[in-house]
């Protein structure tokens, strides 16, 4: 009964049924709890709209995150699309939700849209989520899309000093774009900034052995065109 009410949009009925079930001494199971949580989410969302807080970015971010974590992605997307203003938290909630729910290609498409349409720079949280999505995919619809994703990950990793993610992105790009010197340059710079000079020198030697030219990283739209240490 609880599940039936919840699935058909009768949130209050679902909660009442759950309360009556508990009063009668019946124990909920693994099917009951998800239905009750879904009903509670609907009630909270309804209250937000009724009280006039449905246009607040902070509130909408919480709604997107709540629906995404519950796997109710259609509702998460609806809230997201109706938002007048979005920030990196808005995008992160939706990208992470798609990743956790197995929609890896959708997660990567959203990530690309965030960069292209939203003009928002990724942080370490959304980068981690995109890395997880990329790891689950063996082939994307577009090879160019894969390259754009890894370039954005590398740029974000450099900005936040995340060498582990930066190494992974740079080495992937070295395979995807074997003639491109930028991954070598950025990874070497990351090592140098972290005072890992031996590893930076190894990358420079690798770059030289492969005859890669020293191109500035501004080719990817990065502002640090004059910060190349190689």
PDB file of C-alpha atoms in Angstrom:
ATOM      1  CA  UNK A   1       0.000   0.000   0.000  1.00  0.00           C
ATOM      2  CA  UNK A   2       2.771   2.421   0.937  1.00  0.00           C
ATOM      3  CA  UNK A   3       4.586   1.760  -2.316  1.00  0.00           C
ATOM      4  CA  UNK A   4       1.385   2.056  -4.346  1.00  0.00           C
ATOM      5  CA  UNK A   5       0.488   5.424  -2.861  1.00  0.00           C
ATOM      6  CA  UNK A   6       4.019   6.732  -3.280  1.00  0.00           C
ATOM      7  CA  UNK A   7       4.365   5.615  -6.902  1.00  0.00           C
ATOM      8  CA  UNK A   8       1.046   7.176  -7.865  1.00  0.00           C
ATOM      9  CA  UNK A   9       1.780  10.560  -6.345  1.00  0.00           C
ATOM     10  CA  UNK A  10      -0.212  10.254  -3.109  1.00  0.00           C
ATOM     11  CA  UNK A  11       2.627  11.237  -0.813  1.00  0.00           C
ATOM     12  CA  UNK A  12       0.545  12.133   2.231  1.00  0.00           C
ATOM     13  CA  UNK A  13      -1.429   8.894   1.925  1.00  0.00           C
ATOM     14  CA  UNK A  14       1.801   6.920   1.730  1.00  0.00           C
ATOM     15  CA  UNK A  15       3.103   8.548   4.915  1.00  0.00           C
ATOM     16  CA  UNK A  16      -0.200   7.999   6.713  1.00  0.00           C
ATOM     17  CA  UNK A  17      -0.217   4.361   5.655  1.00  0.00           C
ATOM     18  CA  UNK A  18       3.328   3.962   6.932  1.00  0.00           C
ATOM     19  CA  UNK A  19       2.377   5.525  10.262  1.00  0.00           C
ATOM     20  CA  UNK A  20      -0.649   3.201  10.600  1.00  0.00           C
ATOM     21  CA  UNK A  21       1.500   0.212   9.745  1.00  0.00           C
ATOM     22  CA  UNK A  22       3.911   1.087  12.531  1.00  0.00           C
ATOM     23  CA  UNK A  23       1.089   1.644  15.012  1.00  0.00           C
ATOM     24  CA  UNK A  24      -0.210  -1.829  14.285  1.00  0.00           C
ATOM     25  CA  UNK A  25       3.193  -3.291  15.032  1.00  0.00           C
ATOM     26  CA  UNK A  26       4.157  -4.155  11.446  1.00  0.00           C
ATOM     27  CA  UNK A  27       7.834  -3.811  10.595  1.00  0.00           C
ATOM     28  CA  UNK A  28       8.948  -1.976   7.424  1.00  0.00           C
ATOM     29  CA  UNK A  29      11.269  -3.728   4.990  1.00  0.00           C
ATOM     30  CA  UNK A  30      13.706  -2.844   2.217  1.00  0.00           C
ATOM     31  CA  UNK A  31      10.814  -1.964  -0.088  1.00  0.00           C
ATOM     32  CA  UNK A  32       8.887   0.168   2.397  1.00  0.00           C
ATOM     33  CA  UNK A  33      11.656   2.578   3.351  1.00  0.00           C
ATOM     34  CA  UNK A  34      12.487   3.754  -0.205  1.00  0.00           C
ATOM     35  CA  UNK A  35       8.803   4.434  -0.860  1.00  0.00           C
ATOM     36  CA  UNK A  36       8.457   6.427   2.363  1.00  0.00           C
ATOM     37  CA  UNK A  37      11.582   8.425   1.583  1.00  0.00           C
ATOM     38  CA  UNK A  38      10.225   9.243  -1.868  1.00  0.00           C
ATOM     39  CA  UNK A  39       6.924  10.367  -0.330  1.00  0.00           C
ATOM     40  CA  UNK A  40       8.734  12.540   2.220  1.00  0.00           C
ATOM     41  CA  UNK A  41      10.753  14.146  -0.572  1.00  0.00           C
ATOM     42  CA  UNK A  42       7.535  15.006  -2.418  1.00  0.00           C
ATOM     43  CA  UNK A  43       5.986  16.511   0.725  1.00  0.00           C
ATOM     44  CA  UNK A  44       9.072  18.645   1.410  1.00  0.00           C
ATOM     45  CA  UNK A  45       9.157  19.847  -2.203  1.00  0.00           C
ATOM     46  CA  UNK A  46       5.473  20.756  -2.045  1.00  0.00           C
ATOM     47  CA  UNK A  47       6.033  22.719   1.175  1.00  0.00           C
ATOM     48  CA  UNK A  48       8.941  24.610  -0.398  1.00  0.00           C
ATOM     49  CA  UNK A  49       6.772  25.687  -3.332  1.00  0.00           C
ATOM     50  CA  UNK A  50       3.837  26.678  -1.103  1.00  0.00           C
ATOM     51  CA  UNK A  51       6.002  28.807   1.173  1.00  0.00           C
ATOM     52  CA  UNK A  52       7.576  30.668  -1.760  1.00  0.00           C
ATOM     53  CA  UNK A  53      11.112  29.343  -1.453  1.00  0.00           C
ATOM     54  CA  UNK A  54      11.087  27.539  -4.779  1.00  0.00           C
ATOM     55  CA  UNK A  55      13.186  30.214  -6.489  1.00  0.00           C
ATOM     56  CA  UNK A  56      16.055  30.217  -4.006  1.00  0.00           C
ATOM     57  CA  UNK A  57      19.254  28.746  -5.416  1.00  0.00           C
ATOM     58  CA  UNK A  58      20.334  27.249  -2.096  1.00  0.00           C
ATOM     59  CA  UNK A  59      16.980  25.505  -1.676  1.00  0.00           C
ATOM     60  CA  UNK A  60      16.919  24.249  -5.266  1.00  0.00           C
ATOM     61  CA  UNK A  61      20.442  22.911  -4.951  1.00  0.00           C
ATOM     62  CA  UNK A  62      19.319  20.905  -1.936  1.00  0.00           C
ATOM     63  CA  UNK A  63      16.300  19.606  -3.869  1.00  0.00           C
ATOM     64  CA  UNK A  64      18.405  18.511  -6.839  1.00  0.00           C
ATOM     65  CA  UNK A  65      20.818  16.783  -4.486  1.00  0.00           C
ATOM     66  CA  UNK A  66      17.997  15.098  -2.559  1.00  0.00           C
ATOM     67  CA  UNK A  67      16.274  13.729  -5.663  1.00  0.00           C
ATOM     68  CA  UNK A  68      19.567  12.692  -7.260  1.00  0.00           C
ATOM     69  CA  UNK A  69      20.679  10.765  -4.182  1.00  0.00           C
ATOM     70  CA  UNK A  70      17.337   8.980  -4.118  1.00  0.00           C
ATOM     71  CA  UNK A  71      17.713   8.071  -7.784  1.00  0.00           C
ATOM     72  CA  UNK A  72      14.682  10.150  -8.790  1.00  0.00           C
ATOM     73  CA  UNK A  73      16.546  11.722 -11.666  1.00  0.00           C
ATOM     74  CA  UNK A  74      13.513  12.980 -13.586  1.00  0.00           C
ATOM     75  CA  UNK A  75      12.559  15.191 -10.633  1.00  0.00           C
ATOM     76  CA  UNK A  76      16.172  16.267 -10.130  1.00  0.00           C
ATOM     77  CA  UNK A  77      16.380  17.333 -13.773  1.00  0.00           C
ATOM     78  CA  UNK A  78      13.075  19.224 -13.599  1.00  0.00           C
ATOM     79  CA  UNK A  79      14.227  21.243 -10.595  1.00  0.00           C
ATOM     80  CA  UNK A  80      17.602  21.860 -12.211  1.00  0.00           C
ATOM     81  CA  UNK A  81      16.128  23.047 -15.507  1.00  0.00           C
ATOM     82  CA  UNK A  82      13.754  25.457 -13.766  1.00  0.00           C
ATOM     83  CA  UNK A  83      16.556  27.129 -11.835  1.00  0.00           C
ATOM     84  CA  UNK A  84      17.130  30.722 -12.866  1.00  0.00           C
ATOM     85  CA  UNK A  85      20.700  30.692 -11.579  1.00  0.00           C
ATOM     86  CA  UNK A  86      22.992  27.683 -11.242  1.00  0.00           C
ATOM     87  CA  UNK A  87      26.405  27.309  -9.664  1.00  0.00           C
ATOM     88  CA  UNK A  88      28.972  24.522  -9.449  1.00  0.00           C
ATOM     89  CA  UNK A  89      26.965  22.927  -6.615  1.00  0.00           C
ATOM     90  CA  UNK A  90      23.902  22.670  -8.869  1.00  0.00           C
ATOM     91  CA  UNK A  91      25.875  20.970 -11.627  1.00  0.00           C
ATOM     92  CA  UNK A  92      27.759  18.740  -9.204  1.00  0.00           C
ATOM     93  CA  UNK A  93      24.542  17.396  -7.696  1.00  0.00           C
ATOM     94  CA  UNK A  94      23.166  16.431 -11.107  1.00  0.00           C
ATOM     95  CA  UNK A  95      26.422  15.042 -12.495  1.00  0.00           C
ATOM     96  CA  UNK A  96      27.054  13.011  -9.334  1.00  0.00           C
ATOM     97  CA  UNK A  97      23.471  11.751  -9.349  1.00  0.00           C
ATOM     98  CA  UNK A  98      23.824  10.454 -12.891  1.00  0.00           C
ATOM     99  CA  UNK A  99      27.150   8.829 -12.053  1.00  0.00           C
ATOM    100  CA  UNK A 100      25.773   7.084  -8.968  1.00  0.00           C
ATOM    101  CA  UNK A 101      22.751   5.874 -10.904  1.00  0.00           C
ATOM    102  CA  UNK A 102      24.777   4.434 -13.772  1.00  0.00           C
ATOM    103  CA  UNK A 103      24.021   7.121 -16.379  1.00  0.00           C
ATOM    104  CA  UNK A 104      27.705   7.677 -17.110  1.00  0.00           C
ATOM    105  CA  UNK A 105      27.356   9.175 -20.573  1.00  0.00           C
ATOM    106  CA  UNK A 106      24.742  11.634 -19.325  1.00  0.00           C
ATOM    107  CA  UNK A 107      27.077  12.627 -16.487  1.00  0.00           C
ATOM    108  CA  UNK A 108      29.866  13.402 -18.955  1.00  0.00           C
ATOM    109  CA  UNK A 109      27.536  15.308 -21.273  1.00  0.00           C
ATOM    110  CA  UNK A 110      26.395  17.451 -18.348  1.00  0.00           C
ATOM    111  CA  UNK A 111      29.992  18.081 -17.401  1.00  0.00           C
ATOM    112  CA  UNK A 112      30.769  19.299 -20.928  1.00  0.00           C
ATOM    113  CA  UNK A 113      27.638  21.478 -20.901  1.00  0.00           C
ATOM    114  CA  UNK A 114      28.676  22.989 -17.594  1.00  0.00           C
ATOM    115  CA  UNK A 115      31.929  24.096 -19.160  1.00  0.00           C
ATOM    116  CA  UNK A 116      30.494  25.183 -22.529  1.00  0.00           C
ATOM    117  CA  UNK A 117      27.144  26.704 -21.564  1.00  0.00           C
ATOM    118  CA  UNK A 118      27.468  27.544 -17.907  1.00  0.00           C
ATOM    119  CA  UNK A 119      31.044  28.810 -18.080  1.00  0.00           C
ATOM    120  CA  UNK A 120      31.617  27.260 -14.658  1.00  0.00           C
ATOM    121  CA  UNK A 121      34.975  25.866 -13.626  1.00  0.00           C
ATOM    122  CA  UNK A 122      34.846  22.389 -12.049  1.00  0.00           C
ATOM    123  CA  UNK A 123      35.935  21.798  -8.473  1.00  0.00           C
ATOM    124  CA  UNK A 124      37.454  18.690  -6.911  1.00  0.00           C
ATOM    125  CA  UNK A 125      34.067  17.155  -6.117  1.00  0.00           C
ATOM    126  CA  UNK A 126      32.613  17.194  -9.610  1.00  0.00           C
ATOM    127  CA  UNK A 127      36.006  16.188 -10.999  1.00  0.00           C
ATOM    128  CA  UNK A 128      35.993  13.068  -8.813  1.00  0.00           C
ATOM    129  CA  UNK A 129      32.493  12.209  -9.999  1.00  0.00           C
ATOM    130  CA  UNK A 130      33.451  12.647 -13.651  1.00  0.00           C
ATOM    131  CA  UNK A 131      36.511  10.478 -13.143  1.00  0.00           C
ATOM    132  CA  UNK A 132      34.266   7.723 -11.811  1.00  0.00           C
ATOM    133  CA  UNK A 133      31.967   8.043 -14.818  1.00  0.00           C
ATOM    134  CA  UNK A 134      34.892   8.003 -17.241  1.00  0.00           C
ATOM    135  CA  UNK A 135      36.300   4.894 -15.591  1.00  0.00           C
ATOM    136  CA  UNK A 136      33.030   3.046 -16.145  1.00  0.00           C
ATOM    137  CA  UNK A 137      32.894   3.801 -19.834  1.00  0.00           C
ATOM    138  CA  UNK A 138      35.003   1.981 -22.362  1.00  0.00           C
ATOM    139  CA  UNK A 139      33.764   4.025 -25.300  1.00  0.00           C
ATOM    140  CA  UNK A 140      31.894   7.307 -25.652  1.00  0.00           C
ATOM    141  CA  UNK A 141      29.677   8.280 -28.545  1.00  0.00           C
ATOM    142  CA  UNK A 142      32.278  10.860 -29.502  1.00  0.00           C
ATOM    143  CA  UNK A 143      36.050  10.533 -29.141  1.00  0.00           C
ATOM    144  CA  UNK A 144      36.273  14.331 -29.175  1.00  0.00           C
ATOM    145  CA  UNK A 145      33.937  14.437 -26.189  1.00  0.00           C
ATOM    146  CA  UNK A 146      36.258  12.113 -24.283  1.00  0.00           C
ATOM    147  CA  UNK A 147      39.189  14.424 -24.984  1.00  0.00           C
ATOM    148  CA  UNK A 148      37.272  17.492 -23.814  1.00  0.00           C
ATOM    149  CA  UNK A 149      36.338  15.768 -20.582  1.00  0.00           C
ATOM    150  CA  UNK A 150      39.895  14.714 -19.785  1.00  0.00           C
ATOM    151  CA  UNK A 151      41.226  18.170 -20.655  1.00  0.00           C
ATOM    152  CA  UNK A 152      38.769  19.753 -18.246  1.00  0.00           C
ATOM    153  CA  UNK A 153      39.709  17.225 -15.568  1.00  0.00           C
ATOM    154  CA  UNK A 154      43.403  17.964 -16.050  1.00  0.00           C
ATOM    155  CA  UNK A 155      42.823  21.718 -15.888  1.00  0.00           C
ATOM    156  CA  UNK A 156      40.717  21.360 -12.721  1.00  0.00           C
ATOM    157  CA  UNK A 157      43.282  19.024 -11.141  1.00  0.00           C
ATOM    158  CA  UNK A 158      46.024  21.541 -11.768  1.00  0.00           C
ATOM    159  CA  UNK A 159      43.956  24.366 -10.309  1.00  0.00           C
ATOM    160  CA  UNK A 160      43.194  22.421  -7.123  1.00  0.00           C
ATOM    161  CA  UNK A 161      46.584  20.739  -6.854  1.00  0.00           C
ATOM    162  CA  UNK A 162      45.146  17.234  -7.158  1.00  0.00           C
ATOM    163  CA  UNK A 163      48.148  15.393  -8.551  1.00  0.00           C
ATOM    164  CA  UNK A 164      46.559  11.929  -8.489  1.00  0.00           C
ATOM    165  CA  UNK A 165      43.702  13.010 -10.752  1.00  0.00           C
ATOM    166  CA  UNK A 166      46.072  15.136 -12.813  1.00  0.00           C
ATOM    167  CA  UNK A 167      48.357  12.170 -13.477  1.00  0.00           C
ATOM    168  CA  UNK A 168      45.457  10.051 -14.603  1.00  0.00           C
ATOM    169  CA  UNK A 169      44.075  12.745 -16.902  1.00  0.00           C
ATOM    170  CA  UNK A 170      47.458  13.647 -18.384  1.00  0.00           C
ATOM    171  CA  UNK A 171      48.428  10.037 -19.111  1.00  0.00           C
ATOM    172  CA  UNK A 172      45.044   9.397 -20.699  1.00  0.00           C
ATOM    173  CA  UNK A 173      45.429  12.463 -22.905  1.00  0.00           C
ATOM    174  CA  UNK A 174      48.928  11.370 -23.903  1.00  0.00           C
ATOM    175  CA  UNK A 175      47.291   8.282 -25.371  1.00  0.00           C
ATOM    176  CA  UNK A 176      44.300  10.089 -26.894  1.00  0.00           C
ATOM    177  CA  UNK A 177      46.386  12.925 -28.372  1.00  0.00           C
ATOM    178  CA  UNK A 178      49.897  11.516 -28.822  1.00  0.00           C
ATOM    179  CA  UNK A 179      51.163  14.624 -30.641  1.00  0.00           C
ATOM    180  CA  UNK A 180      49.897  17.127 -28.085  1.00  0.00           C
ATOM    181  CA  UNK A 181      52.514  18.547 -25.712  1.00  0.00           C
ATOM    182  CA  UNK A 182      50.060  20.212 -23.329  1.00  0.00           C
ATOM    183  CA  UNK A 183      49.473  17.202 -21.027  1.00  0.00           C
ATOM    184  CA  UNK A 184      53.241  16.879 -20.523  1.00  0.00           C
ATOM    185  CA  UNK A 185      53.586  20.582 -19.774  1.00  0.00           C
ATOM    186  CA  UNK A 186      50.739  20.730 -17.284  1.00  0.00           C
ATOM    187  CA  UNK A 187      51.723  17.545 -15.464  1.00  0.00           C
ATOM    188  CA  UNK A 188      55.338  18.695 -15.206  1.00  0.00           C
ATOM    189  CA  UNK A 189      54.147  22.031 -13.834  1.00  0.00           C
ATOM    190  CA  UNK A 190      51.982  20.256 -11.259  1.00  0.00           C
ATOM    191  CA  UNK A 191      54.967  18.195 -10.091  1.00  0.00           C
ATOM    192  CA  UNK A 192      57.123  21.323  -9.892  1.00  0.00           C
ATOM    193  CA  UNK A 193      54.488  23.194  -7.882  1.00  0.00           C
ATOM    194  CA  UNK A 194      54.351  20.257  -5.462  1.00  0.00           C
ATOM    195  CA  UNK A 195      58.171  20.276  -5.201  1.00  0.00           C
ATOM    196  CA  UNK A 196      58.387  16.864  -6.826  1.00  0.00           C
ATOM    197  CA  UNK A 197      61.265  17.905  -9.041  1.00  0.00           C
ATOM    198  CA  UNK A 198      62.488  14.443  -9.971  1.00  0.00           C
ATOM    199  CA  UNK A 199      59.091  13.481 -11.362  1.00  0.00           C
ATOM    200  CA  UNK A 200      58.872  16.818 -13.182  1.00  0.00           C
ATOM    201  CA  UNK A 201      62.251  16.124 -14.748  1.00  0.00           C
ATOM    202  CA  UNK A 202      61.109  12.645 -15.783  1.00  0.00           C
ATOM    203  CA  UNK A 203      58.127  14.138 -17.628  1.00  0.00           C
ATOM    204  CA  UNK A 204      60.397  16.648 -19.365  1.00  0.00           C
ATOM    205  CA  UNK A 205      62.709  13.843 -20.463  1.00  0.00           C
ATOM    206  CA  UNK A 206      59.747  11.791 -21.660  1.00  0.00           C
ATOM    207  CA  UNK A 207      58.445  14.778 -23.587  1.00  0.00           C
ATOM    208  CA  UNK A 208      61.850  15.316 -25.202  1.00  0.00           C
ATOM    209  CA  UNK A 209      62.243  11.636 -26.109  1.00  0.00           C
ATOM    210  CA  UNK A 210      58.889  11.709 -27.863  1.00  0.00           C
ATOM    211  CA  UNK A 211      59.745  14.941 -29.727  1.00  0.00           C
ATOM    212  CA  UNK A 212      56.836  16.903 -28.343  1.00  0.00           C
ATOM    213  CA  UNK A 213      56.977  20.665 -28.867  1.00  0.00           C
ATOM    214  CA  UNK A 214      56.595  22.993 -25.894  1.00  0.00           C
ATOM    215  CA  UNK A 215      53.169  24.434 -26.569  1.00  0.00           C
ATOM    216  CA  UNK A 216      51.589  26.740 -23.963  1.00  0.00           C
ATOM    217  CA  UNK A 217      48.537  25.422 -22.083  1.00  0.00           C
ATOM    218  CA  UNK A 218      46.402  28.354 -23.226  1.00  0.00           C
ATOM    219  CA  UNK A 219      45.418  26.144 -26.172  1.00  0.00           C
ATOM    220  CA  UNK A 220      42.792  24.696 -23.825  1.00  0.00           C
ATOM    221  CA  UNK A 221      41.466  28.074 -22.782  1.00  0.00           C
ATOM    222  CA  UNK A 222      43.595  28.207 -19.638  1.00  0.00           C
ATOM    223  CA  UNK A 223      44.692  31.611 -18.370  1.00  0.00           C
ATOM    224  CA  UNK A 224      48.167  30.489 -17.256  1.00  0.00           C
ATOM    225  CA  UNK A 225      49.810  30.958 -20.667  1.00  0.00           C
ATOM    226  CA  UNK A 226      52.954  32.465 -19.178  1.00  0.00           C
ATOM    227  CA  UNK A 227      53.377  29.923 -16.402  1.00  0.00           C
ATOM    228  CA  UNK A 228      55.007  27.121 -18.358  1.00  0.00           C
ATOM    229  CA  UNK A 229      58.063  25.902 -16.458  1.00  0.00           C
ATOM    230  CA  UNK A 230      59.477  23.559 -19.091  1.00  0.00           C
TER     231      UNK A 230
END
